[in-house]
PDB file of N, CA and C in Angstrom:
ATOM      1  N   UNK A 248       0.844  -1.167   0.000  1.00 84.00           N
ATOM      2  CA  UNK A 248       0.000   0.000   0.000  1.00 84.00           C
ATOM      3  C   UNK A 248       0.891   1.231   0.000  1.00 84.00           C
ATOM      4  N   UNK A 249       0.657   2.139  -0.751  1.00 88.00           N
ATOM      5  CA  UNK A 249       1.588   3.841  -0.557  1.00 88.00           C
ATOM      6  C   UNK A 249       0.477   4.726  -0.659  1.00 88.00           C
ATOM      7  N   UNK A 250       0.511   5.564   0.073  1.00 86.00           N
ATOM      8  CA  UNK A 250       0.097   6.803   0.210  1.00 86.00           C
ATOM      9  C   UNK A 250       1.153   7.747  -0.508  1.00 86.00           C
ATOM     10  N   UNK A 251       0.375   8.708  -1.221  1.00 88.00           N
ATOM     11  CA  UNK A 251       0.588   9.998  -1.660  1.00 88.00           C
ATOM     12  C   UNK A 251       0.289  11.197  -0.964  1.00 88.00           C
ATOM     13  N   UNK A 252       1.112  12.502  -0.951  1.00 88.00           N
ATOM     14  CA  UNK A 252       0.631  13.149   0.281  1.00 88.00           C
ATOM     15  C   UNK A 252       1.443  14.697  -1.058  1.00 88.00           C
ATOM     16  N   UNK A 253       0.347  15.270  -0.880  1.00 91.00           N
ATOM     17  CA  UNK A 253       1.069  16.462  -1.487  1.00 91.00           C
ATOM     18  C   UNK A 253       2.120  17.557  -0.711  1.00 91.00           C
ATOM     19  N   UNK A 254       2.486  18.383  -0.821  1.00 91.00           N
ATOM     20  CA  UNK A 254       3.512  19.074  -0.395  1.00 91.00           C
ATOM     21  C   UNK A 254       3.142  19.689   1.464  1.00 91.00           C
ATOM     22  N   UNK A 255       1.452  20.307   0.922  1.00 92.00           N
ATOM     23  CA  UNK A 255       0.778  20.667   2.044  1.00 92.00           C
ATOM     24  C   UNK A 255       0.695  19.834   3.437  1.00 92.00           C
ATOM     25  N   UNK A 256       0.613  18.590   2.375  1.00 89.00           N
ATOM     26  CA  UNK A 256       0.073  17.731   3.570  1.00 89.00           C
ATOM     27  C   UNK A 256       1.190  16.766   4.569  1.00 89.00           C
ATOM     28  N   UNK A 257       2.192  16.904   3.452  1.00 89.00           N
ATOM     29  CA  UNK A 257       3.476  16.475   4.067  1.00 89.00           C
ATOM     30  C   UNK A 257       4.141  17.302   5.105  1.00 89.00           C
ATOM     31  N   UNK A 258       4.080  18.568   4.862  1.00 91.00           N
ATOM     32  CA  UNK A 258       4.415  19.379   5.875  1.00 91.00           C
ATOM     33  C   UNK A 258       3.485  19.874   7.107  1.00 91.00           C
ATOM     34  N   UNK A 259       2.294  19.582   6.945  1.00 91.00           N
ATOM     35  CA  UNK A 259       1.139  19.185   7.661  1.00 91.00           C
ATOM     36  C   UNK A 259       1.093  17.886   8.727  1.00 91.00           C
ATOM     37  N   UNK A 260       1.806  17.027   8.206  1.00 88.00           N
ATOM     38  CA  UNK A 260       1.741  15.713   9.091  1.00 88.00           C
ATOM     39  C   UNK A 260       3.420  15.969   9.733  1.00 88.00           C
ATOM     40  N   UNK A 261       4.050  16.182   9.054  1.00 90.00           N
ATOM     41  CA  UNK A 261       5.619  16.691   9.545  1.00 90.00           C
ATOM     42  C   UNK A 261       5.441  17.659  11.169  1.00 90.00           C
ATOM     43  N   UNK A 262       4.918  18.898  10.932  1.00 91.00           N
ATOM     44  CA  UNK A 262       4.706  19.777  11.497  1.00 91.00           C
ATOM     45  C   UNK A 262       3.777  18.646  12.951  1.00 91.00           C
ATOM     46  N   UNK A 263       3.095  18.166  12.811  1.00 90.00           N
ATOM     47  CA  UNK A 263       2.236  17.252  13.776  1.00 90.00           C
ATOM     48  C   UNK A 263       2.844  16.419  14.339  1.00 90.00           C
ATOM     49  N   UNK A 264       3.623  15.141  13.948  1.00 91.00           N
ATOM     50  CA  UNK A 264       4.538  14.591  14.808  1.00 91.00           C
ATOM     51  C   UNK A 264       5.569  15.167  15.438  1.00 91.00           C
ATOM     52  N   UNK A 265       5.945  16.411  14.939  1.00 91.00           N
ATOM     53  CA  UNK A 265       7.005  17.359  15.718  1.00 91.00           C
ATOM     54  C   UNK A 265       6.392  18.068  16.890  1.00 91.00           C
ATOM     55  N   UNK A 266       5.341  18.562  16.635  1.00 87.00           N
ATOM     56  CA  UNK A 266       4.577  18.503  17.958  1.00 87.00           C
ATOM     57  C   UNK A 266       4.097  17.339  18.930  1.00 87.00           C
ATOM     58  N   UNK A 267       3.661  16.704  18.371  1.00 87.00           N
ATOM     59  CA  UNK A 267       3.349  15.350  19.373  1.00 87.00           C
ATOM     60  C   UNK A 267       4.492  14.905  19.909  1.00 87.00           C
ATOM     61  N   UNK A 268       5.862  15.025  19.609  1.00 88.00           N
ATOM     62  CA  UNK A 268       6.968  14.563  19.900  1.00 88.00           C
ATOM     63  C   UNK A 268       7.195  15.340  21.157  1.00 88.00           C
ATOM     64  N   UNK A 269       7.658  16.756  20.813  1.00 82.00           N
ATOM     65  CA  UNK A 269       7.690  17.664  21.543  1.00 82.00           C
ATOM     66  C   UNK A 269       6.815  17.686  23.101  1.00 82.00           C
ATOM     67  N   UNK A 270       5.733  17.174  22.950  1.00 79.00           N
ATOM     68  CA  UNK A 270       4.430  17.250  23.900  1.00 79.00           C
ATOM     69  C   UNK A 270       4.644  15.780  24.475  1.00 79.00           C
ATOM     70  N   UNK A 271       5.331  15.341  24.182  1.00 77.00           N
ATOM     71  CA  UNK A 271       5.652  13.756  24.896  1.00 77.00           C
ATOM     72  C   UNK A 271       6.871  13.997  25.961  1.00 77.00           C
ATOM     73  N   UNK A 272       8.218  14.702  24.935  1.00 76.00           N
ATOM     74  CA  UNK A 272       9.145  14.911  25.888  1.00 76.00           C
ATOM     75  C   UNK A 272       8.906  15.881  27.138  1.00 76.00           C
ATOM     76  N   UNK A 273       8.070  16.905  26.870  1.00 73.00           N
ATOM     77  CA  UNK A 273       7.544  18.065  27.720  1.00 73.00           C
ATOM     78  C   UNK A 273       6.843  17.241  29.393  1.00 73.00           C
ATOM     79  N   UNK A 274       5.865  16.289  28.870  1.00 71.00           N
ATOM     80  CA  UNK A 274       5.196  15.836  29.390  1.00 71.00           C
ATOM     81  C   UNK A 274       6.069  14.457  30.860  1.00 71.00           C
ATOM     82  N   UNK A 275       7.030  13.984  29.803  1.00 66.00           N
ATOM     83  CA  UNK A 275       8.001  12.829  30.214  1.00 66.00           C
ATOM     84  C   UNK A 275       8.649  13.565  31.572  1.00 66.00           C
ATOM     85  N   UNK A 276       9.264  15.008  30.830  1.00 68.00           N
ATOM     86  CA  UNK A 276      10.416  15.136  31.972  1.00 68.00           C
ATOM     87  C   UNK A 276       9.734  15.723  33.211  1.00 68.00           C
ATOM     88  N   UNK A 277       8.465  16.436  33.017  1.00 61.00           N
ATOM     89  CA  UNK A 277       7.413  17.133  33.769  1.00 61.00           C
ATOM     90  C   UNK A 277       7.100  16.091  35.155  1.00 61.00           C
ATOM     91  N   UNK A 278       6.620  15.013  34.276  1.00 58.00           N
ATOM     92  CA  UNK A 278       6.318  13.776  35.595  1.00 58.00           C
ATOM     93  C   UNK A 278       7.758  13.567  36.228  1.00 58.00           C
ATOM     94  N   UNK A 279       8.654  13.337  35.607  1.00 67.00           N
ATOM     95  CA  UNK A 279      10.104  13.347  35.966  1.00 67.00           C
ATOM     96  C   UNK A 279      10.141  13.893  37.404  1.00 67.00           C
ATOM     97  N   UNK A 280      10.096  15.287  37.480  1.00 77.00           N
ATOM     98  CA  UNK A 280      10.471  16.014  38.167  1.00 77.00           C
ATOM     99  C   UNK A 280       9.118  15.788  39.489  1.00 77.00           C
ATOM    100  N   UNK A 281       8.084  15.341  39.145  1.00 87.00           N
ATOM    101  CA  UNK A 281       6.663  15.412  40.420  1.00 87.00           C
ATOM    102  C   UNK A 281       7.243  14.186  41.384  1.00 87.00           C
ATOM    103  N   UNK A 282       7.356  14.166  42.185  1.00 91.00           N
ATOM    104  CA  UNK A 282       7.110  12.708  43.137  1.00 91.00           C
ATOM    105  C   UNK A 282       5.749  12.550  43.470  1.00 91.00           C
ATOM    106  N   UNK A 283       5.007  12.908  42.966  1.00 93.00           N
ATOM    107  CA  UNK A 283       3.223  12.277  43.647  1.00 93.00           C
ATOM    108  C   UNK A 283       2.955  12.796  42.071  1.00 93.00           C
ATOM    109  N   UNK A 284       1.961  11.401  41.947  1.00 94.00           N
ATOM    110  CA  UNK A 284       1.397  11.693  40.735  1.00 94.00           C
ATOM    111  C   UNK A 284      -0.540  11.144  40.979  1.00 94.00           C
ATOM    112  N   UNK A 285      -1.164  11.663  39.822  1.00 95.00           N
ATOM    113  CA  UNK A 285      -2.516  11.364  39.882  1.00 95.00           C
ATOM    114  C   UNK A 285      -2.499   9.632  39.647  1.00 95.00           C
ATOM    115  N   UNK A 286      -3.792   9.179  39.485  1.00 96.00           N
ATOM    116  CA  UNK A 286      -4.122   7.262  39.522  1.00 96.00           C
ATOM    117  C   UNK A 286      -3.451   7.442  37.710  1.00 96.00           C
ATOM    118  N   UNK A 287      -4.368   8.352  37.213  1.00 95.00           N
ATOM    119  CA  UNK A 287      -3.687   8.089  35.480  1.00 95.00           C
ATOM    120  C   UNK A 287      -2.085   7.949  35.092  1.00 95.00           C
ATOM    121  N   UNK A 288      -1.542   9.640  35.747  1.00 94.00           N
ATOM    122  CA  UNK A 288       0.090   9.626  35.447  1.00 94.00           C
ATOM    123  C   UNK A 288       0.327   8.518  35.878  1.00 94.00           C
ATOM    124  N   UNK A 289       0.488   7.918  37.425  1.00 95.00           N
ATOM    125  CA  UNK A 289       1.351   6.294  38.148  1.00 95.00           C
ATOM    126  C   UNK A 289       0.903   5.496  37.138  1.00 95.00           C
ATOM    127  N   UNK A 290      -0.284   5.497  36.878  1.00 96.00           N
ATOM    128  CA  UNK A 290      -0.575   4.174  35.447  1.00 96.00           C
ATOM    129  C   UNK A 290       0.501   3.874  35.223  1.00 96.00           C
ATOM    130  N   UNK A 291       0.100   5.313  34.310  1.00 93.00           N
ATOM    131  CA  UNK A 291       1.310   5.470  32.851  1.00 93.00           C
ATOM    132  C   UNK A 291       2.748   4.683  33.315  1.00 93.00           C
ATOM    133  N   UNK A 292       3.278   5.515  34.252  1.00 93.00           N
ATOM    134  CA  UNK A 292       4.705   5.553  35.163  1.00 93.00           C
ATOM    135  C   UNK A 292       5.349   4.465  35.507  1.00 93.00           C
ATOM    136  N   UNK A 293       4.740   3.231  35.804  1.00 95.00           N
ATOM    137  CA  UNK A 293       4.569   2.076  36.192  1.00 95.00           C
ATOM    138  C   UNK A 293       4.211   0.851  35.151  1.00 95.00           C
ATOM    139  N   UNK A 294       3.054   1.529  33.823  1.00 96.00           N
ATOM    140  CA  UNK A 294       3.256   0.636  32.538  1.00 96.00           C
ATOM    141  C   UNK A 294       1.841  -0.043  33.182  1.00 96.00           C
ATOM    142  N   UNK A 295       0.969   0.604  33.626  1.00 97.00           N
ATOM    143  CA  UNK A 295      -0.548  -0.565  34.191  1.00 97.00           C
ATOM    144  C   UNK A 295      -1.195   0.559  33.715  1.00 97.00           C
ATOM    145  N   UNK A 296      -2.326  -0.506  33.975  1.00 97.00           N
ATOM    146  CA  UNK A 296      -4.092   0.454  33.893  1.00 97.00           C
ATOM    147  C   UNK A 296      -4.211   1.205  35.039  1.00 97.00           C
ATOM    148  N   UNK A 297      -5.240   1.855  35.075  1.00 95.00           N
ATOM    149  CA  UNK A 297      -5.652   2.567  35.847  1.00 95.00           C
ATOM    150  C   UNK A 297      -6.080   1.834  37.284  1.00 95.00           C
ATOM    151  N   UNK A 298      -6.904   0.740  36.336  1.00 97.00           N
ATOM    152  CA  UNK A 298      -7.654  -0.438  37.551  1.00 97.00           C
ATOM    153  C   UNK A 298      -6.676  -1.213  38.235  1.00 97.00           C
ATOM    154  N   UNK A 299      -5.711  -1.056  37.991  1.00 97.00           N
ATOM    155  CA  UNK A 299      -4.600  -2.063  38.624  1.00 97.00           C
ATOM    156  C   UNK A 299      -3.875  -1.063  40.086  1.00 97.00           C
ATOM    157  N   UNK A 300      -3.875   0.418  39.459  1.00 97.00           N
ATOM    158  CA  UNK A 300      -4.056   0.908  40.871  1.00 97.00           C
ATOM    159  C   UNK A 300      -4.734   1.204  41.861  1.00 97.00           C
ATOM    160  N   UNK A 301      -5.897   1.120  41.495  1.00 95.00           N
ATOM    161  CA  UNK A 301      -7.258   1.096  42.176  1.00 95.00           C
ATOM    162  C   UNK A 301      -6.869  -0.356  43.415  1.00 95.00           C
ATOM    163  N   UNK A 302      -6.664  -1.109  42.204  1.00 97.00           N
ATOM    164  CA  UNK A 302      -6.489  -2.245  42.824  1.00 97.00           C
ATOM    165  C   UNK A 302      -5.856  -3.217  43.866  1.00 97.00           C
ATOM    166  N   UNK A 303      -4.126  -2.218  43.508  1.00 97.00           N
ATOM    167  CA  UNK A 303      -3.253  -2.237  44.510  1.00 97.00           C
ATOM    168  C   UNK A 303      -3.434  -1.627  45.876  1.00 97.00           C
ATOM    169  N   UNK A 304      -4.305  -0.240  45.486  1.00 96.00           N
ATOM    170  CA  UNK A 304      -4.382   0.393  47.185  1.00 96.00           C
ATOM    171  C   UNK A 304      -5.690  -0.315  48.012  1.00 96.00           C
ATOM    172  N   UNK A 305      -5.996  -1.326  47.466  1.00 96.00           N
ATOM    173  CA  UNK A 305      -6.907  -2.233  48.138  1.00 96.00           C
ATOM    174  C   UNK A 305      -5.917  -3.087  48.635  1.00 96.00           C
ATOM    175  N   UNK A 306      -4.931  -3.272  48.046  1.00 96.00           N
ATOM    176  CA  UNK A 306      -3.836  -4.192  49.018  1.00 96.00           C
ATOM    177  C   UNK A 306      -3.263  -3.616  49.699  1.00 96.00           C
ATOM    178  N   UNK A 307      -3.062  -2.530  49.761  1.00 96.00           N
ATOM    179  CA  UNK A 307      -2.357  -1.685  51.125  1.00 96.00           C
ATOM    180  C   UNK A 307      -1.449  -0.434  50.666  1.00 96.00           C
ATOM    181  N   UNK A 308      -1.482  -0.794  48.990  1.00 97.00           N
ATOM    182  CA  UNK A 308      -0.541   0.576  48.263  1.00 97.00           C
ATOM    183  C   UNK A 308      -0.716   1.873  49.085  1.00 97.00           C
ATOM    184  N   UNK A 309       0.695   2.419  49.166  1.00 97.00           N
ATOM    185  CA  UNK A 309       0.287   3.513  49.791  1.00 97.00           C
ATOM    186  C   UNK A 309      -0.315   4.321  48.798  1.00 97.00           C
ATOM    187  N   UNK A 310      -1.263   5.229  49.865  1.00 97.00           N
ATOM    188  CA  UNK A 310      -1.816   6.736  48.827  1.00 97.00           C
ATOM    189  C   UNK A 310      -1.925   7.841  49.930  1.00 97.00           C
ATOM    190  N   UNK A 311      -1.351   8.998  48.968  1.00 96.00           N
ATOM    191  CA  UNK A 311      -1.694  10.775  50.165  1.00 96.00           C
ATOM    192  C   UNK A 311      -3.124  10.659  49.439  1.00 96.00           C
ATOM    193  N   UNK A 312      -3.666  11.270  50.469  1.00 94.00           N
ATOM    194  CA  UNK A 312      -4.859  11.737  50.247  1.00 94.00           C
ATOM    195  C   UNK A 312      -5.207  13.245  51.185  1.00 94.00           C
ATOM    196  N   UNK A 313      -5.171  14.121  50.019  1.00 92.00           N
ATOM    197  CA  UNK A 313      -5.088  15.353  50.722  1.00 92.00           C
ATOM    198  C   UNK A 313      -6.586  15.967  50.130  1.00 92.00           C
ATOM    199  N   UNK A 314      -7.347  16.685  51.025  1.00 94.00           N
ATOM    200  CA  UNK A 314      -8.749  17.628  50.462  1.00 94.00           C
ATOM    201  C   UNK A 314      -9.763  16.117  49.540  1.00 94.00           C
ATOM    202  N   UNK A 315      -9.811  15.603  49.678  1.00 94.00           N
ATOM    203  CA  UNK A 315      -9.968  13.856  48.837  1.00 94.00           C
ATOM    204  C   UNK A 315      -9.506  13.801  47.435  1.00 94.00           C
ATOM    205  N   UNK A 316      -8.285  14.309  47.720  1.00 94.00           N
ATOM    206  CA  UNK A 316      -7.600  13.998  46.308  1.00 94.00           C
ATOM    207  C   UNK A 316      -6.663  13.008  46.399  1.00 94.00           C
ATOM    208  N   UNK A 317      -6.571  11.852  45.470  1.00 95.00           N
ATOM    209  CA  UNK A 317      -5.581  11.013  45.924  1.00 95.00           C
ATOM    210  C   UNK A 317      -4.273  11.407  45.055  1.00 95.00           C
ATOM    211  N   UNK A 318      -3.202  10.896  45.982  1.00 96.00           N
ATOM    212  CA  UNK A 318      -1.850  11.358  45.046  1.00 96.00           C
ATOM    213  C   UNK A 318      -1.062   9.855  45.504  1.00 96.00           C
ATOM    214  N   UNK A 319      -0.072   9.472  44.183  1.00 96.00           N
ATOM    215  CA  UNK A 319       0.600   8.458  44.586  1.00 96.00           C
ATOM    216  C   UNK A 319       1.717   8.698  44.113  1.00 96.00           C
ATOM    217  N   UNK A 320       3.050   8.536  45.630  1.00 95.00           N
ATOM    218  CA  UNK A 320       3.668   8.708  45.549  1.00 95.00           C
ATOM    219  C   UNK A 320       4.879   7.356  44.670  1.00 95.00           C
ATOM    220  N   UNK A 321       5.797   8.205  43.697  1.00 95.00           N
ATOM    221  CA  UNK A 321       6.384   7.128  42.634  1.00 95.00           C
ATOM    222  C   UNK A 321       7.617   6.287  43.399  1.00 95.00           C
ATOM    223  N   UNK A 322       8.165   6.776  44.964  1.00 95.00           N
ATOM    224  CA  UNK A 322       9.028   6.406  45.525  1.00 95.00           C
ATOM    225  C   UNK A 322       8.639   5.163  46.242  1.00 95.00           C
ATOM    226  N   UNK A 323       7.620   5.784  46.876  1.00 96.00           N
ATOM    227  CA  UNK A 323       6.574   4.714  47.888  1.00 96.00           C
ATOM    228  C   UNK A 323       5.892   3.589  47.419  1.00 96.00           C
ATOM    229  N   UNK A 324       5.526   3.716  46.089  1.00 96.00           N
ATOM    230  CA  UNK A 324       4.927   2.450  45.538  1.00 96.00           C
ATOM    231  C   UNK A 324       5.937   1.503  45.065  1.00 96.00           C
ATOM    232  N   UNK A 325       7.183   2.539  44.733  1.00 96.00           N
ATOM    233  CA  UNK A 325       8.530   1.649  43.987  1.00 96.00           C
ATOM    234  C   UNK A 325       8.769   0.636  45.482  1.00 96.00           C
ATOM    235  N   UNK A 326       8.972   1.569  46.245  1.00 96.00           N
ATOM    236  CA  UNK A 326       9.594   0.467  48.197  1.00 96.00           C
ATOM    237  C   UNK A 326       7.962  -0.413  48.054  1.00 96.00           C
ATOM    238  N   UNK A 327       7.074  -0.247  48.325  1.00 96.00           N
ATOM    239  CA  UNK A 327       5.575  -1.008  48.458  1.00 96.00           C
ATOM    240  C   UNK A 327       6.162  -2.265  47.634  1.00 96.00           C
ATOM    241  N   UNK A 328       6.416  -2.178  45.841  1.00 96.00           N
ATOM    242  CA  UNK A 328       6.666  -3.102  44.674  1.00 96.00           C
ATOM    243  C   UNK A 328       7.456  -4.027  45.675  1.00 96.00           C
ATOM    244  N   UNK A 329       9.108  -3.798  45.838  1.00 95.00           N
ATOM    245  CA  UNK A 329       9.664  -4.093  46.385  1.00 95.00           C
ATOM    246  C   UNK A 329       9.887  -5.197  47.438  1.00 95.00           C
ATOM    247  N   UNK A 330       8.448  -4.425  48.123  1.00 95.00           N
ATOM    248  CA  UNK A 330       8.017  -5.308  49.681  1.00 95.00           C
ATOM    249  C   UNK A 330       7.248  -6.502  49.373  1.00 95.00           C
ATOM    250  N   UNK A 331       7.570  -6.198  47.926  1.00 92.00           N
ATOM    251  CA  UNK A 331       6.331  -7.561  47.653  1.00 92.00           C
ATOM    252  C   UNK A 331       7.162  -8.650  46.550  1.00 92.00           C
ATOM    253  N   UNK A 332       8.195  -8.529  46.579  1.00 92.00           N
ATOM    254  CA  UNK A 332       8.955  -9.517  45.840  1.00 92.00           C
ATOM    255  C   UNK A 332       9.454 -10.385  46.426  1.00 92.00           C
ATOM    256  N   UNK A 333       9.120 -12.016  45.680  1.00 89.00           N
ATOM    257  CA  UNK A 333       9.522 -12.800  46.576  1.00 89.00           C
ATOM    258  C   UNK A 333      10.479 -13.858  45.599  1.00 89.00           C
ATOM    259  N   UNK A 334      11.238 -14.372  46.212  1.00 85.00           N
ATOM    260  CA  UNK A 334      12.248 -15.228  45.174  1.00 85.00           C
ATOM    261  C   UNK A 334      11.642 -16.241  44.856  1.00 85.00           C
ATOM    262  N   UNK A 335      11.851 -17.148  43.222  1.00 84.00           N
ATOM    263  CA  UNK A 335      10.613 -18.212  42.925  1.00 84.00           C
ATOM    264  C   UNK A 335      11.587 -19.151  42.846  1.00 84.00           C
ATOM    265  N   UNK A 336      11.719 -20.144  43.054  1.00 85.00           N
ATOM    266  CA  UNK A 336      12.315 -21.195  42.653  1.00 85.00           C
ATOM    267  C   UNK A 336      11.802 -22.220  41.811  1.00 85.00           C
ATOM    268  N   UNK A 337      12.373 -22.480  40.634  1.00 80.00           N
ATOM    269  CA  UNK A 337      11.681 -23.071  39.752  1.00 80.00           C
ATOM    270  C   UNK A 337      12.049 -24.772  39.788  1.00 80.00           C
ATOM    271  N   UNK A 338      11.188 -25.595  39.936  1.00 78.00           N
ATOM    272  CA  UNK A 338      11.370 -27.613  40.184  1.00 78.00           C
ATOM    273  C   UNK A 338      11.251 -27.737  38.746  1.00 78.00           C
ATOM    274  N   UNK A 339      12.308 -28.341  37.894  1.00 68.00           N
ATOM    275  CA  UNK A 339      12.425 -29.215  36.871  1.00 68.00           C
ATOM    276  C   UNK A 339      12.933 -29.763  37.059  1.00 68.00           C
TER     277      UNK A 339
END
């Protein structure tokens, strides 16, 4: 399959991934710098759904909860992860 893209539109879609790019790195180093993030950002941060953190602070994940806003901290859940690793030994 090829697409054809005239001059406009090439510099049109050019111009767009240079922004979306831009708005990724902006975004990347932004969380970078937060230590408490919302349920969405830790998602992201961590590589899960949303429901999986929901899910974890039913197991005891820590969460601030300030004014009823929840915030999760990226240090605290990393030590929480941590506290929960256990060595497997594999029988073959």
């Amino acid at each position: 399959m090829e697409i054809k893209l005239d001059e406009n539109q090439e510099r049109d879609l050019s111009s767009h991934i240079i922004n979306l790019v831009k708005d990724s790195v902006k975004q990347a180093i932004s969380n970078e710098s937060k230590p408490y993030l919302n349920r969405k950002e830790i998602a992201k941060y961590f590589g899960v759904a949303d429901s999986t953190i929901s899910y974890w602070a039913t197991l005891g994940m820590p969460v601030a909860i300030i004014d009823g806003r929840k915030l999760y901290g990226k240090q605290s859940i990393t030590n929480w992860l941590k506290s929960k690793e256990k060595a497997v030994i594999s029988k073959s």
